[in-house]
Coordinates of N, CA and C in Angstrom, one line a residue:
M1 N -12.1 7.1 17.8 CA -12.9 7.6 16.6 C -14.3 7.0 16.7
Q2 N -15.3 7.8 16.5 CA -16.7 7.4 16.5 C -17.0 6.5 15.3
K3 N -18.0 5.6 15.5 CA -18.3 4.6 14.5 C -18.6 5.2 13.2
I4 N -19.4 6.3 13.2 CA -19.9 6.9 12.0 C -18.7 7.6 11.3
L5 N -17.8 8.2 12.0 CA -16.6 8.8 11.4 C -15.6 7.7 10.9
L6 N -15.5 6.6 11.6 CA -14.7 5.5 11.1 C -15.2 5.0 9.8
D7 N -16.5 4.7 9.7 CA -17.1 4.2 8.5 C -16.9 5.2 7.3
E8 N -17.0 6.5 7.6 CA -16.8 7.5 6.5 C -15.4 7.5 6.1
F9 N -14.5 7.3 7.0 CA -13.0 7.3 6.7 C -12.7 6.0 5.8
L10 N -13.2 4.8 6.3 CA -12.9 3.6 5.6 C -13.5 3.5 4.2
S11 N -14.7 4.1 4.1 CA -15.4 4.0 2.8 C -14.6 4.7 1.7
K12 N -13.7 5.6 2.0 CA -12.9 6.3 1.0 C -11.6 5.6 0.6
L13 N -11.3 4.5 1.3 CA -10.1 3.8 1.0 C -10.3 2.7 -0.1
P14 N -9.3 2.5 -1.0 CA -9.5 1.6 -2.1 C -10.0 0.2 -1.7
L15 N -9.5 -0.3 -0.5 CA -9.9 -1.7 -0.1 C -11.4 -1.8 0.2
F16 N -12.0 -0.7 0.7 CA -13.4 -0.7 1.1 C -14.3 0.0 0.1
S17 N -13.8 0.9 -0.7 CA -14.7 1.8 -1.5 C -15.6 1.0 -2.5
S18 N -15.2 -0.2 -3.0 CA -15.9 -0.9 -4.0 C -16.9 -1.9 -3.4
L19 N -17.0 -2.0 -2.1 CA -17.8 -3.0 -1.5 C -19.3 -2.5 -1.4
S20 N -20.2 -3.5 -1.5 CA -21.6 -3.2 -1.3 C -21.9 -2.8 0.2
P21 N -23.0 -2.1 0.5 CA -23.2 -1.7 1.8 C -23.2 -2.8 2.9
K22 N -23.7 -4.0 2.5 CA -23.8 -5.1 3.4 C -22.4 -5.6 3.7
A23 N -21.6 -5.8 2.6 CA -20.2 -6.3 2.8 C -19.4 -5.3 3.6
F24 N -19.5 -4.0 3.3 CA -18.8 -3.0 4.0 C -19.1 -3.0 5.5
A25 N -20.4 -3.1 5.8 CA -20.9 -3.1 7.2 C -20.3 -4.3 7.9
A26 N -20.3 -5.5 7.3 CA -19.8 -6.7 7.9 C -18.3 -6.5 8.2
L27 N -17.6 -6.0 7.2 CA -16.1 -5.9 7.4 C -15.8 -4.8 8.5
S28 N -16.5 -3.7 8.4 CA -16.2 -2.7 9.4 C -16.5 -3.1 10.8
A29 N -17.6 -3.9 11.0 CA -18.0 -4.4 12.3 C -17.1 -5.4 12.9
S30 N -16.3 -6.1 12.0 CA -15.4 -7.1 12.5 C -14.1 -6.6 13.0
G31 N -13.8 -5.3 12.9 CA -12.5 -4.8 13.3 C -12.5 -4.1 14.6
R32 N -11.4 -3.7 15.1 CA -11.3 -3.0 16.4 C -10.3 -1.9 16.2
I33 N -10.4 -0.8 17.1 CA -9.5 0.3 17.1 C -8.6 0.3 18.3
F34 N -7.3 0.5 18.1 CA -6.5 0.6 19.3 C -5.3 1.7 19.0
T35 N -4.6 2.0 20.0 CA -3.6 3.1 19.9 C -2.2 2.6 20.4
L36 N -1.2 2.9 19.6 CA 0.2 2.6 20.0 C 0.8 3.9 20.4
K37 N 1.7 3.8 21.4 CA 2.5 5.0 21.8 C 3.7 5.1 20.9
S38 N 4.3 6.3 20.9 CA 5.5 6.5 20.1 C 6.6 5.5 20.4
N39 N 7.1 4.9 19.3 CA 8.2 3.8 19.3 C 7.7 2.5 19.9
Q40 N 6.4 2.3 20.1 CA 5.8 1.1 20.5 C 5.8 0.1 19.4
T41 N 6.1 -1.2 19.6 CA 6.1 -2.2 18.6 C 4.7 -2.7 18.3
L42 N 4.4 -2.8 17.0 CA 3.1 -3.4 16.5 C 3.3 -4.9 16.4
Y43 N 4.4 -5.3 15.7 CA 4.7 -6.7 15.7 C 6.2 -6.8 15.3
Y44 N 6.8 -8.0 15.6 CA 8.2 -8.3 15.3 C 8.3 -9.2 14.1
R45 N 9.4 -9.1 13.4 CA 9.7 -10.0 12.3 C 9.7 -11.4 12.8
G46 N 9.0 -12.3 12.1 CA 8.9 -13.6 12.5 C 7.6 -14.0 13.3
D47 N 6.9 -12.9 13.9 CA 5.6 -13.2 14.5 C 4.6 -13.7 13.4
M48 N 3.7 -14.5 13.8 CA 2.7 -15.0 12.9 C 1.8 -13.9 12.6
A49 N 1.5 -13.8 11.3 CA 0.6 -12.7 10.8 C -0.8 -13.0 11.1
H50 N -1.4 -12.4 12.1 CA -2.8 -12.7 12.5 C -3.8 -11.6 12.1
S51 N -3.3 -10.4 11.9 CA -4.1 -9.3 11.6 C -3.5 -8.4 10.5
F52 N -4.4 -7.6 9.9 CA -3.8 -6.5 9.1 C -4.4 -5.2 9.6
Y53 N -3.8 -4.1 9.2 CA -4.1 -2.8 9.9 C -4.3 -1.7 8.9
V54 N -5.1 -0.8 9.3 CA -5.3 0.5 8.6 C -4.9 1.6 9.5
V55 N -4.0 2.5 9.0 CA -3.6 3.6 9.9 C -4.6 4.7 9.9
L56 N -5.2 5.0 11.0 CA -6.2 6.1 11.2 C -5.5 7.4 11.5
S57 N -4.4 7.4 12.3 CA -3.7 8.6 12.6 C -2.3 8.2 12.9
G58 N -1.3 9.2 12.8 CA 0.0 8.9 13.1 C 0.8 8.2 12.0
A59 N 1.8 7.4 12.3 CA 2.6 6.8 11.3 C 3.3 5.5 11.8
I60 N 3.4 4.5 10.9 CA 4.1 3.3 11.2 C 5.3 3.1 10.3
R61 N 6.4 2.5 10.8 CA 7.5 2.2 10.0 C 7.8 0.7 10.0
L62 N 8.1 0.1 8.9 CA 8.6 -1.2 8.8 C 10.1 -1.2 9.2
V63 N 10.6 -2.2 10.0 CA 12.0 -2.2 10.4 C 12.5 -3.7 10.1
D64 N 13.8 -3.7 9.9 CA 14.5 -5.0 9.7 C 15.9 -4.8 10.3
Y65 N 16.7 -5.8 10.3 CA 18.0 -5.7 10.9 C 19.1 -6.1 9.8
T66 N 20.1 -5.4 9.7 CA 21.2 -5.7 8.8 C 22.1 -6.8 9.4
P67 N 23.0 -7.4 8.6 CA 23.8 -8.5 9.2 C 24.7 -8.0 10.4
E68 N 24.9 -6.7 10.4 CA 25.7 -6.1 11.5 C 24.9 -5.8 12.7
G69 N 23.6 -6.0 12.6 CA 22.7 -5.8 13.8 C 22.1 -4.4 13.8
R70 N 22.3 -3.6 12.8 CA 21.7 -2.2 12.8 C 20.3 -2.3 12.3
V71 N 19.4 -1.5 13.0 CA 18.0 -1.4 12.6 C 17.9 -0.7 11.2
A72 N 17.3 -1.3 10.3 CA 17.1 -0.6 9.0 C 15.6 -0.3 8.8
H73 N 15.3 0.9 8.4 CA 13.9 1.3 8.2 C 13.5 1.1 6.7
I74 N 12.5 0.2 6.5 CA 12.2 -0.3 5.2 C 11.1 0.6 4.5
K75 N 10.1 1.0 5.2 CA 9.0 1.8 4.6 C 8.2 2.5 5.7
L76 N 7.6 3.6 5.3 CA 6.7 4.3 6.2 C 5.2 4.2 5.7
Y77 N 4.3 4.0 6.7 CA 2.9 4.0 6.4 C 2.3 5.2 7.1
G78 N 1.4 5.9 6.4 CA 0.7 7.1 6.9 C -0.8 6.9 7.0
V79 N -1.5 7.9 7.2 CA -3.0 7.8 7.4 C -3.6 7.3 6.1
G80 N -4.4 6.3 6.3 CA -5.1 5.6 5.1 C -4.4 4.5 4.5
D81 N -3.1 4.2 4.9 CA -2.4 3.1 4.4 C -2.8 1.8 5.1
C82 N -2.7 0.7 4.4 CA -2.9 -0.6 5.0 C -1.6 -1.4 5.0
L83 N -1.4 -2.2 6.1 CA -0.2 -3.0 6.2 C -0.6 -4.3 6.8
G84 N 0.2 -5.3 6.6 CA 0.0 -6.6 7.2 C -1.0 -7.5 6.4
L85 N -1.2 -7.2 5.1 CA -2.2 -7.9 4.3 C -1.9 -9.4 4.2
L86 N -0.6 -9.7 4.5 CA -0.2 -11.1 4.5 C -1.1 -12.0 5.4
A87 N -1.7 -11.4 6.4 CA -2.5 -12.1 7.4 C -3.7 -12.7 6.8
I88 N -4.2 -12.2 5.7 CA -5.4 -12.7 5.1 C -5.1 -14.0 4.3
S89 N -3.9 -14.2 3.9 CA -3.5 -15.4 3.1 C -3.4 -16.6 3.9
G90 N -3.2 -16.5 5.2 CA -3.1 -17.7 6.1 C -2.0 -17.5 7.1
A91 N -1.5 -18.7 7.6 CA -0.5 -18.6 8.7 C 0.9 -18.4 8.2
Y92 N 1.3 -17.2 8.0 CA 2.6 -16.9 7.6 C 3.3 -15.9 8.5
P93 N 4.6 -15.9 8.7 CA 5.3 -15.0 9.6 C 5.4 -13.6 8.9
Y94 N 5.4 -12.5 9.7 CA 5.7 -11.2 9.1 C 7.1 -11.2 8.7
P95 N 7.4 -10.7 7.5 CA 8.8 -10.6 7.0 C 9.6 -9.5 7.6
H96 N 8.9 -8.5 8.2 CA 9.6 -7.3 8.8 C 8.8 -7.0 10.1
G97 N 9.5 -6.3 11.0 CA 8.8 -5.7 12.2 C 8.2 -4.4 11.8
A98 N 7.3 -4.0 12.7 CA 6.6 -2.7 12.5 C 6.5 -2.0 13.9
E99 N 6.7 -0.7 13.9 CA 6.6 0.1 15.1 C 6.0 1.5 14.8
A100 N 5.5 2.1 15.8 CA 4.9 3.5 15.7 C 6.0 4.5 15.7
I101 N 6.0 5.5 14.8 CA 6.9 6.6 14.9 C 6.5 7.6 15.9
E102 N 5.2 7.7 16.0 CA 4.6 8.7 17.0 C 3.3 8.0 17.5
Q103 N 2.6 8.7 18.4 CA 1.3 8.0 18.8 C 0.4 7.8 17.6
T104 N 0.0 6.6 17.4 CA -0.7 6.1 16.2 C -1.9 5.3 16.5
Q105 N -3.0 5.7 15.9 CA -4.3 4.9 16.0 C -4.5 4.0 14.8
L106 N -4.8 2.8 15.1 CA -5.0 1.8 14.0 C -6.3 1.1 14.1
F107 N -6.8 0.6 12.9 CA -8.0 -0.2 12.8 C -7.5 -1.6 12.4
A108 N -7.8 -2.6 13.2 CA -7.2 -3.9 13.0 C -8.3 -4.9 12.6
L109 N -8.0 -5.7 11.6 CA -8.9 -6.8 11.2 C -8.2 -8.1 11.2
R110 N -8.7 -9.1 11.9 CA -8.1 -10.4 11.9 C -8.2 -11.1 10.6
G111 N -7.1 -11.7 10.1 CA -7.1 -12.4 8.9 C -8.1 -13.5 8.9
E112 N -8.3 -14.2 10.0 CA -9.2 -15.4 10.1 C -10.6 -14.9 9.9
D113 N -11.0 -13.7 10.5 CA -12.3 -13.2 10.3 C -12.6 -12.8 8.9
I114 N -11.6 -12.2 8.2 CA -11.8 -11.8 6.8 C -12.0 -13.0 5.9
R115 N -11.3 -14.1 6.2 CA -11.4 -15.3 5.4 C -12.8 -15.9 5.5
Q116 N -13.4 -15.8 6.7 CA -14.8 -16.2 6.9 C -15.8 -15.3 6.2
L117 N -15.5 -14.0 6.2 CA -16.4 -13.1 5.6 C -16.4 -13.3 4.0
V118 N -15.3 -13.7 3.5 CA -15.2 -13.9 2.1 C -16.1 -15.0 1.6
L119 N -16.4 -16.0 2.5 CA -17.3 -17.0 2.1 C -18.7 -16.5 1.9
T120 N -19.1 -15.4 2.6 CA -20.4 -14.8 2.5 C -20.4 -13.7 1.5
Y121 N -19.3 -13.0 1.4 CA -19.2 -11.8 0.5 C -17.9 -12.0 -0.3
P122 N -18.0 -12.7 -1.4 CA -16.9 -12.9 -2.3 C -16.2 -11.6 -2.8
E123 N -17.0 -10.5 -2.8 CA -16.4 -9.2 -3.3 C -15.3 -8.7 -2.4
I124 N -15.4 -9.1 -1.1 CA -14.3 -8.8 -0.2 C -13.0 -9.4 -0.6
G125 N -13.1 -10.7 -1.1 CA -11.9 -11.4 -1.6 C -11.3 -10.7 -2.8
L126 N -12.2 -10.2 -3.7 CA -11.7 -9.5 -4.9 C -11.0 -8.2 -4.5
A127 N -11.6 -7.5 -3.5 CA -11.0 -6.3 -3.0 C -9.6 -6.5 -2.4
V128 N -9.5 -7.6 -1.7 CA -8.2 -7.9 -1.0 C -7.2 -8.3 -2.1
I129 N -7.6 -9.0 -3.1 CA -6.7 -9.4 -4.2 C -6.2 -8.1 -4.9
D130 N -7.1 -7.2 -5.2 CA -6.7 -5.9 -5.8 C -5.7 -5.2 -5.0
S131 N -5.9 -5.1 -3.7 CA -5.0 -4.4 -2.8 C -3.6 -5.1 -2.8
L132 N -3.6 -6.4 -2.8 CA -2.3 -7.2 -2.8 C -1.6 -6.9 -4.1
V133 N -2.3 -6.9 -5.2 CA -1.6 -6.6 -6.5 C -1.0 -5.2 -6.5
V134 N -1.7 -4.2 -5.9 CA -1.1 -2.9 -5.9 C 0.1 -2.9 -5.0
H135 N 0.1 -3.6 -3.9 CA 1.3 -3.6 -3.1 C 2.5 -4.3 -3.8
I136 N 2.2 -5.4 -4.5 CA 3.3 -6.0 -5.3 C 3.8 -5.1 -6.4
Q137 N 2.9 -4.5 -7.1 CA 3.4 -3.6 -8.2 C 4.2 -2.4 -7.6
E138 N 3.9 -1.9 -6.5 CA 4.6 -0.8 -5.8 C 6.0 -1.3 -5.4
A139 N 6.1 -2.5 -4.9 CA 7.4 -3.1 -4.5 C 8.3 -3.4 -5.7
H140 N 7.7 -3.9 -6.8 CA 8.5 -4.1 -8.0 C 9.0 -2.8 -8.6
H141 N 8.1 -1.8 -8.6 CA 8.5 -0.4 -9.1 C 9.6 0.1 -8.3
R142 N 9.6 0.0 -7.0 CA 10.6 0.5 -6.1 C 11.9 -0.2 -6.4
I143 N 11.9 -1.5 -6.5 CA 13.1 -2.3 -6.8 C 13.7 -1.9 -8.1
A144 N 12.9 -1.7 -9.1 CA 13.4 -1.3 -10.5 C 14.0 0.0 -10.4
K145 N 13.5 1.0 -9.7 CA 14.0 2.3 -9.6 C 15.4 2.3 -8.9
Q146 N 15.6 1.4 -7.9 CA 16.9 1.3 -7.2 C 18.0 0.9 -8.1
F147 N 17.7 0.1 -9.2 CA 18.7 -0.4 -10.1 C 18.9 0.6 -11.3
A148 N 17.8 1.3 -11.6 CA 17.9 2.1 -12.9 C 18.1 3.6 -12.6
E149 N 18.0 4.1 -11.4 CA 18.1 5.5 -11.2 C 19.3 5.9 -10.3
R150 N 19.7 7.1 -10.5 CA 20.8 7.6 -9.6 C 20.3 7.9 -8.2
V151 N 21.2 8.0 -7.3 CA 20.8 8.2 -5.9 C 20.0 9.5 -5.8
E152 N 20.4 10.6 -6.5 CA 19.7 11.8 -6.4 C 18.2 11.7 -6.9
Q153 N 18.0 10.9 -7.9 CA 16.6 10.7 -8.4 C 15.8 9.9 -7.3
R154 N 16.4 8.9 -6.7 CA 15.7 8.1 -5.7 C 15.4 8.9 -4.5
L155 N 16.3 9.7 -4.1 CA 16.1 10.6 -2.9 C 15.1 11.6 -3.1
A156 N 15.1 12.3 -4.3 CA 14.0 13.2 -4.6 C 12.7 12.6 -4.7
T157 N 12.6 11.4 -5.2 CA 11.3 10.7 -5.3 C 10.8 10.3 -3.9
A158 N 11.7 9.9 -3.0 CA 11.3 9.6 -1.7 C 10.8 10.8 -0.9
L159 N 11.5 11.9 -1.1 CA 11.0 13.1 -0.4 C 9.7 13.6 -0.9
L160 N 9.5 13.5 -2.2 CA 8.1 13.8 -2.7 C 7.1 12.9 -2.3
H161 N 7.4 11.6 -2.1 CA 6.5 10.6 -1.6 C 6.1 11.0 -0.2
Y162 N 7.1 11.3 0.6 CA 6.8 11.7 2.0 C 6.0 13.0 2.1
A163 N 6.3 13.9 1.2 CA 5.5 15.1 1.2 C 4.1 14.9 0.9
H164 N 3.8 13.9 0.0 CA 2.4 13.6 -0.3 C 1.7 12.9 0.9
K165 N 2.4 12.1 1.6 CA 1.8 11.4 2.7 C 1.8 12.2 4.0
F166 N 2.9 13.0 4.3 CA 3.0 13.6 5.6 C 3.2 15.1 5.5
G167 N 3.1 15.7 4.3 CA 3.5 17.1 4.1 C 2.4 18.1 4.7
T168 N 2.9 19.2 5.2 CA 2.1 20.3 5.7 C 2.6 21.5 5.0
P169 N 1.7 22.3 4.3 CA 2.2 23.5 3.7 C 2.7 24.5 4.7
I170 N 3.8 25.2 4.4 CA 4.3 26.3 5.2 C 4.6 27.5 4.3
D171 N 5.0 28.6 4.8 CA 5.1 29.8 4.0 C 6.0 29.6 2.8
D172 N 7.1 28.9 3.0 CA 8.1 28.8 1.9 C 8.3 27.4 1.4
G173 N 7.3 26.6 1.6 CA 7.4 25.2 1.0 C 6.5 24.2 1.7
I174 N 7.0 23.0 1.9 CA 6.2 21.9 2.5 C 7.1 21.3 3.6
S175 N 6.5 21.2 4.8 CA 7.2 20.6 5.9 C 6.8 19.2 6.0
L176 N 7.7 18.3 6.2 CA 7.4 16.8 6.3 C 7.1 16.6 7.8
D177 N 5.8 16.4 8.1 CA 5.3 16.4 9.4 C 5.4 15.0 10.0
V178 N 6.7 14.5 10.0 CA 7.0 13.2 10.6 C 8.5 13.1 10.8
A179 N 8.9 12.5 11.8 CA 10.3 12.4 12.1 C 11.0 11.4 11.1
I180 N 11.9 12.0 10.3 CA 12.6 11.2 9.3 C 14.1 11.5 9.5
S181 N 14.9 10.5 9.8 CA 16.3 10.7 9.9 C 17.0 10.4 8.6
Q182 N 18.2 11.0 8.4 CA 18.9 10.7 7.2 C 19.2 9.3 7.0
Q183 N 19.4 8.5 8.1 CA 19.7 7.1 8.0 C 18.4 6.4 7.5
S184 N 17.3 6.8 7.9 CA 16.0 6.2 7.4 C 15.9 6.5 5.9
L185 N 16.2 7.7 5.5 CA 16.2 8.0 4.0 C 17.2 7.1 3.3
A186 N 18.3 6.9 3.8 CA 19.4 6.1 3.2 C 18.9 4.6 3.0
D187 N 18.2 4.1 4.1 CA 17.7 2.8 4.0 C 16.6 2.7 3.0
F188 N 15.7 3.7 2.9 CA 14.6 3.6 2.0 C 15.0 3.7 0.5
V189 N 16.1 4.4 0.2 CA 16.5 4.6 -1.2 C 17.7 3.7 -1.5
N190 N 18.1 2.8 -0.5 CA 19.1 1.8 -0.7 C 20.4 2.5 -1.1
T191 N 20.9 3.4 -0.2 CA 22.2 4.0 -0.4 C 22.9 4.2 0.9
T192 N 24.0 4.9 1.0 CA 24.7 5.1 2.2 C 24.2 6.4 2.9
L193 N 24.4 6.4 4.2 CA 24.2 7.7 5.0 C 25.0 8.8 4.4
E194 N 26.2 8.5 4.1 CA 27.1 9.6 3.5 C 26.6 10.2 2.3
S195 N 26.0 9.4 1.4 CA 25.5 9.9 0.1 C 24.3 10.8 0.4
V196 N 23.4 10.3 1.3 CA 22.2 11.2 1.6 C 22.6 12.5 2.2
N197 N 23.6 12.4 3.2 CA 24.1 13.6 3.9 C 24.7 14.6 2.9
R198 N 25.5 14.1 2.0 CA 26.2 14.9 1.0 C 25.2 15.6 0.0
T199 N 24.2 14.8 -0.4 CA 23.2 15.3 -1.4 C 22.3 16.3 -0.7
L200 N 21.8 16.0 0.5 CA 20.9 17.0 1.2 C 21.7 18.3 1.5
S201 N 23.0 18.1 1.9 CA 23.8 19.3 2.2 C 23.9 20.2 1.0
Q202 N 24.1 19.6 -0.2 CA 24.2 20.4 -1.4 C 22.8 21.0 -1.8
W203 N 21.8 20.2 -1.6 CA 20.4 20.8 -1.9 C 20.1 21.9 -1.0
G204 N 20.6 21.8 0.3 CA 20.3 22.9 1.2 C 21.0 24.2 0.8
K205 N 22.3 24.0 0.3 CA 23.0 25.2 -0.2 C 22.3 25.8 -1.4
N206 N 21.7 25.0 -2.2 CA 21.0 25.4 -3.4 C 19.6 26.1 -3.1
G207 N 19.2 25.9 -1.8 CA 17.9 26.4 -1.4 C 16.7 25.6 -1.8
W208 N 16.9 24.3 -2.0 CA 15.8 23.4 -2.4 C 15.2 22.7 -1.2
V209 N 16.0 22.5 -0.1 CA 15.5 21.8 1.1 C 16.1 22.6 2.3
R210 N 15.5 22.4 3.4 CA 16.0 22.9 4.7 C 16.0 21.7 5.7
V211 N 17.2 21.3 6.2 CA 17.4 20.2 7.0 C 17.8 20.6 8.4
S212 N 17.0 20.0 9.4 CA 17.4 20.1 10.8 C 17.4 18.7 11.4
R213 N 17.7 18.6 12.6 CA 17.8 17.3 13.3 C 16.4 16.6 13.2
G214 N 16.3 15.5 12.4 CA 15.1 14.7 12.3 C 14.0 15.3 11.6
H215 N 14.3 16.4 10.9 CA 13.2 17.1 10.2 C 13.7 17.7 8.9
I216 N 12.8 17.7 7.9 CA 13.1 18.2 6.5 C 12.0 19.0 6.0
D217 N 12.3 20.2 5.4 CA 11.3 21.0 4.7 C 11.7 21.0 3.2
L218 N 10.7 20.9 2.4 CA 11.0 21.0 0.9 C 10.7 22.4 0.5
L219 N 11.7 23.1 0.0 CA 11.5 24.5 -0.3 C 11.3 24.8 -1.8
D220 N 11.7 23.8 -2.7 CA 11.6 23.9 -4.1 C 11.1 22.6 -4.7
V221 N 9.8 22.4 -4.6 CA 9.2 21.1 -5.0 C 9.3 20.9 -6.5
A222 N 9.2 22.0 -7.3 CA 9.3 21.9 -8.7 C 10.7 21.3 -9.1
T223 N 11.8 21.8 -8.5 CA 13.1 21.3 -8.8 C 13.3 19.8 -8.4
L224 N 12.7 19.5 -7.2 CA 12.8 18.1 -6.8 C 12.0 17.2 -7.8
R225 N 10.9 17.6 -8.3 CA 10.2 16.8 -9.3 C 11.0 16.6 -10.5
T226 N 11.7 17.7 -10.9 CA 12.6 17.6 -12.1 C 13.7 16.6 -11.9
I227 N 14.3 16.6 -10.7 CA 15.3 15.6 -10.4 C 14.8 14.2 -10.4
S228 N 13.6 14.1 -9.8 CA 12.9 12.8 -9.7 C 12.7 12.2 -11.1
D229 N 12.3 13.1 -12.0 CA 12.0 12.7 -13.4 C 13.3 12.4 -14.2
G230 N 14.4 12.6 -13.6 CA 15.7 12.4 -14.3 C 16.1 13.5 -15.3
E231 N 15.5 14.6 -15.2 CA 15.8 15.8 -16.1 C 16.9 16.6 -15.5
P232 N 17.7 17.3 -16.4 CA 18.7 18.1 -15.9 C 18.2 19.4 -15.2
V233 N 18.9 19.9 -14.2 CA 18.5 21.0 -13.4 C 19.5 22.1 -13.6
Q234 N 19.0 23.3 -14.0 CA 19.9 24.5 -14.1 C 20.1 25.1 -12.7
I235 N 21.3 25.3 -12.3 CA 21.7 26.0 -11.1 C 22.2 27.4 -11.3
G236 N 21.7 28.3 -10.6 CA 22.2 29.7 -10.7 C 21.5 30.5 -11.8

């Protein structure tokens, strides 16, 4: 990505949009761009957090391991998302691993470099704090939903979230333009694979979604929003 295009892209993101021209230029100049291949690891759980990243293209998933040794998919990051903000706080280990779902381009900023820039441009520190608060609020909201909502609500909310991040309009709905397995969905909404499979199968019969191997199309977004909101749905 050319420098002028990179700056235009970054300037629209919440972390960068409030910065003065000098602070923005200093922050942009301190980063680097690199590319991961599909399924390539960005970092492992327990690695020291030395950098945080902005997704320029592609997608990254956070992964962890269950007590049985199974890989669990925690969260997906798409274009414009930031991850690894923990690196700015100091020498802490990453709590989860991260890997590319497909070929992915990232903009990396070293936490140590940002900490030095904050001494010259305190506004960068305020922008980082704001971003961390948003991440914490999103995490709390997600945890609250897992305890307060039915599986169907959580699943509909997850599909709508993915549609917003990765959706591509098609003739009869929205195609999720990223590989998402039913096990990944189960991990994300904190339920079993069987529950996700059963729910998607019924929604497919109702004409609300279309499911194929590793791919999902949303055919009735309005109904999925109704389910996500916890409202009753009339069938037939």
